[in-house]
Amino acid sequence: MIHDKQLRIRYIRVLEKFFTRTVSLLKLEDFDFEIFKQRTLKNFEDTKRVKKVELTSAYLLSLKKFIDLTLLYLENHSDDFEEEKNRLLKEANLLQKDKNQNVYKKDKHKHKKFDDGY
């Protein structure tokens, strides 16, 4: 049996892979909605193959919401898909900001570091 932590990591990786693929498709110069729809649905199939795990962090919950929003827009969209595309790119940008915010943390105890006088 696979350990819970491994299942969680696998699930998160699949969600992030879906996210990065979707964003790169949205940013293409010659964006074609039909190709976008076809590839996004194919990418979503990958997420179905992995066992779902309960997510608790704000970033991961936002990631899941982004995927749900993407799928919703595939079903219900305007004729040119421009508004939806812009909203998805904005959400993706906010998501990446949220993730990066956790990466760069201020060093809390820098005054306690060893100083050898040089």
Short mmCIF file of C-alpha atoms in Angstrom, two decimals, residues 3-118:
data_model
loop_
_atom_site.label_atom_id
_atom_site.label_comp_id
_atom_site.label_asym_id
_atom_site.label_seq_id
_atom_site.Cartn_x
_atom_site.Cartn_y
_atom_site.Cartn_z
CA HIS A 3 1.87 5.79 2.05
CA ASP A 4 -0.57 8.72 2.58
CA LYS A 5 2.19 11.27 2.11
CA GLN A 6 3.11 9.78 -1.27
CA LEU A 7 -0.53 9.87 -2.36
CA ARG A 8 -0.76 13.51 -1.31
CA ILE A 9 2.41 14.48 -3.19
CA ARG A 10 1.27 12.61 -6.30
CA TYR A 11 -2.14 14.33 -6.21
CA ILE A 12 -0.59 17.78 -5.75
CA ARG A 13 1.86 17.18 -8.61
CA VAL A 14 -0.97 16.19 -10.95
CA LEU A 15 -2.94 19.31 -10.02
CA GLU A 16 0.10 21.52 -10.56
CA LYS A 17 0.87 19.84 -13.88
CA PHE A 18 -2.70 20.52 -15.03
CA PHE A 19 -2.31 24.14 -13.91
CA THR A 20 0.99 24.76 -15.71
CA ARG A 21 -0.21 23.09 -18.91
CA THR A 22 -3.45 25.10 -18.88
CA VAL A 23 -1.65 28.39 -18.32
CA SER A 24 0.87 27.71 -21.09
CA LEU A 25 -2.00 26.91 -23.49
CA LEU A 26 -3.77 30.14 -22.52
CA LYS A 27 -0.62 32.18 -23.16
CA LEU A 28 -0.03 30.86 -26.67
CA GLU A 29 0.22 33.57 -29.36
CA ASP A 30 -2.04 31.66 -31.76
CA PHE A 31 -4.61 30.62 -29.14
CA ASP A 32 -7.24 28.28 -30.54
CA PHE A 33 -10.20 27.48 -28.31
CA GLU A 34 -10.85 24.04 -29.81
CA ILE A 35 -7.25 22.94 -29.27
CA PHE A 36 -7.35 24.42 -25.78
CA LYS A 37 -10.55 22.53 -24.96
CA GLN A 38 -9.26 19.24 -26.38
CA ARG A 39 -5.92 19.39 -24.54
CA THR A 40 -7.40 20.64 -21.28
CA LEU A 41 -9.89 17.79 -21.18
CA LYS A 42 -7.07 15.35 -21.90
CA ASN A 43 -5.01 16.88 -19.08
CA PHE A 44 -8.01 16.62 -16.78
CA GLU A 45 -8.15 12.87 -17.47
CA ASP A 46 -4.72 12.63 -15.79
CA THR A 47 -6.13 14.16 -12.61
CA LYS A 48 -8.91 11.56 -12.57
CA ARG A 49 -6.38 8.71 -12.55
CA VAL A 50 -4.89 9.79 -9.23
CA LYS A 51 -6.64 9.17 -5.94
CA LYS A 52 -8.09 12.40 -4.52
CA VAL A 53 -6.64 13.58 -1.23
CA GLU A 54 -8.01 16.11 1.27
CA LEU A 55 -6.24 19.45 0.77
CA THR A 56 -5.96 22.04 3.51
CA SER A 57 -3.55 24.80 2.46
CA ALA A 58 -5.00 27.97 0.94
CA TYR A 59 -2.77 27.64 -2.14
CA LEU A 60 -3.87 24.08 -2.90
CA LEU A 61 -7.54 24.91 -2.38
CA SER A 62 -7.14 27.85 -4.78
CA LEU A 63 -5.43 25.52 -7.24
CA LYS A 64 -8.43 23.19 -7.12
CA LYS A 65 -10.81 26.14 -7.60
CA PHE A 66 -8.81 27.22 -10.65
CA ILE A 67 -9.20 23.75 -12.18
CA ASP A 68 -12.94 23.78 -11.45
CA LEU A 69 -13.25 27.25 -12.99
CA THR A 70 -11.35 26.13 -16.10
CA LEU A 71 -13.67 23.16 -16.56
CA LEU A 72 -16.72 25.36 -15.99
CA TYR A 73 -15.54 27.76 -18.70
CA LEU A 74 -15.01 24.87 -21.11
CA GLU A 75 -18.69 24.01 -20.76
CA ASN A 76 -20.15 27.54 -20.57
CA HIS A 77 -18.24 30.18 -22.49
CA SER A 78 -18.74 33.23 -24.68
CA ASP A 79 -18.27 33.06 -28.44
CA ASP A 80 -14.72 34.43 -28.49
CA PHE A 81 -13.65 33.02 -25.06
CA GLU A 82 -11.65 36.25 -24.55
CA GLU A 83 -13.26 37.25 -21.25
CA GLU A 84 -12.86 33.75 -19.81
CA LYS A 85 -9.27 33.55 -21.01
CA ASN A 86 -8.42 36.85 -19.28
CA ARG A 87 -10.12 35.78 -16.05
CA LEU A 88 -8.25 32.45 -16.03
CA LEU A 89 -4.92 34.20 -16.65
CA LYS A 90 -5.65 36.66 -13.83
CA GLU A 91 -6.54 33.81 -11.45
CA ALA A 92 -3.39 31.95 -12.51
CA ASN A 93 -1.29 35.02 -11.80
CA LEU A 94 -2.83 35.41 -8.33
CA LEU A 95 -2.23 31.72 -7.65
CA GLN A 96 1.44 31.97 -8.61
CA LYS A 97 1.80 35.07 -6.40
CA ASP A 98 0.25 33.15 -3.51
CA LYS A 99 2.63 30.24 -3.99
CA ASN A 100 5.70 32.47 -4.30
CA GLN A 101 4.75 34.45 -1.21
CA ASN A 102 5.33 31.33 0.87
CA VAL A 103 8.71 30.70 -0.74
CA TYR A 104 10.36 33.98 0.23
CA LYS A 105 10.31 34.33 3.99
CA LYS A 106 12.04 37.01 5.98
CA ASP A 107 14.93 35.76 8.08
CA LYS A 108 13.55 36.17 11.61
CA HIS A 109 16.73 35.71 13.60
CA LYS A 110 19.41 37.33 11.49
CA HIS A 111 20.66 39.42 14.45
CA LYS A 112 21.47 36.19 16.30
CA LYS A 113 23.75 34.86 13.56
CA PHE A 114 27.43 34.50 14.33
CA ASP A 115 29.41 37.61 13.47
CA ASP A 116 33.14 37.11 13.26
CA GLY A 117 33.88 40.80 12.74
CA TYR A 118 34.76 40.81 9.05
#
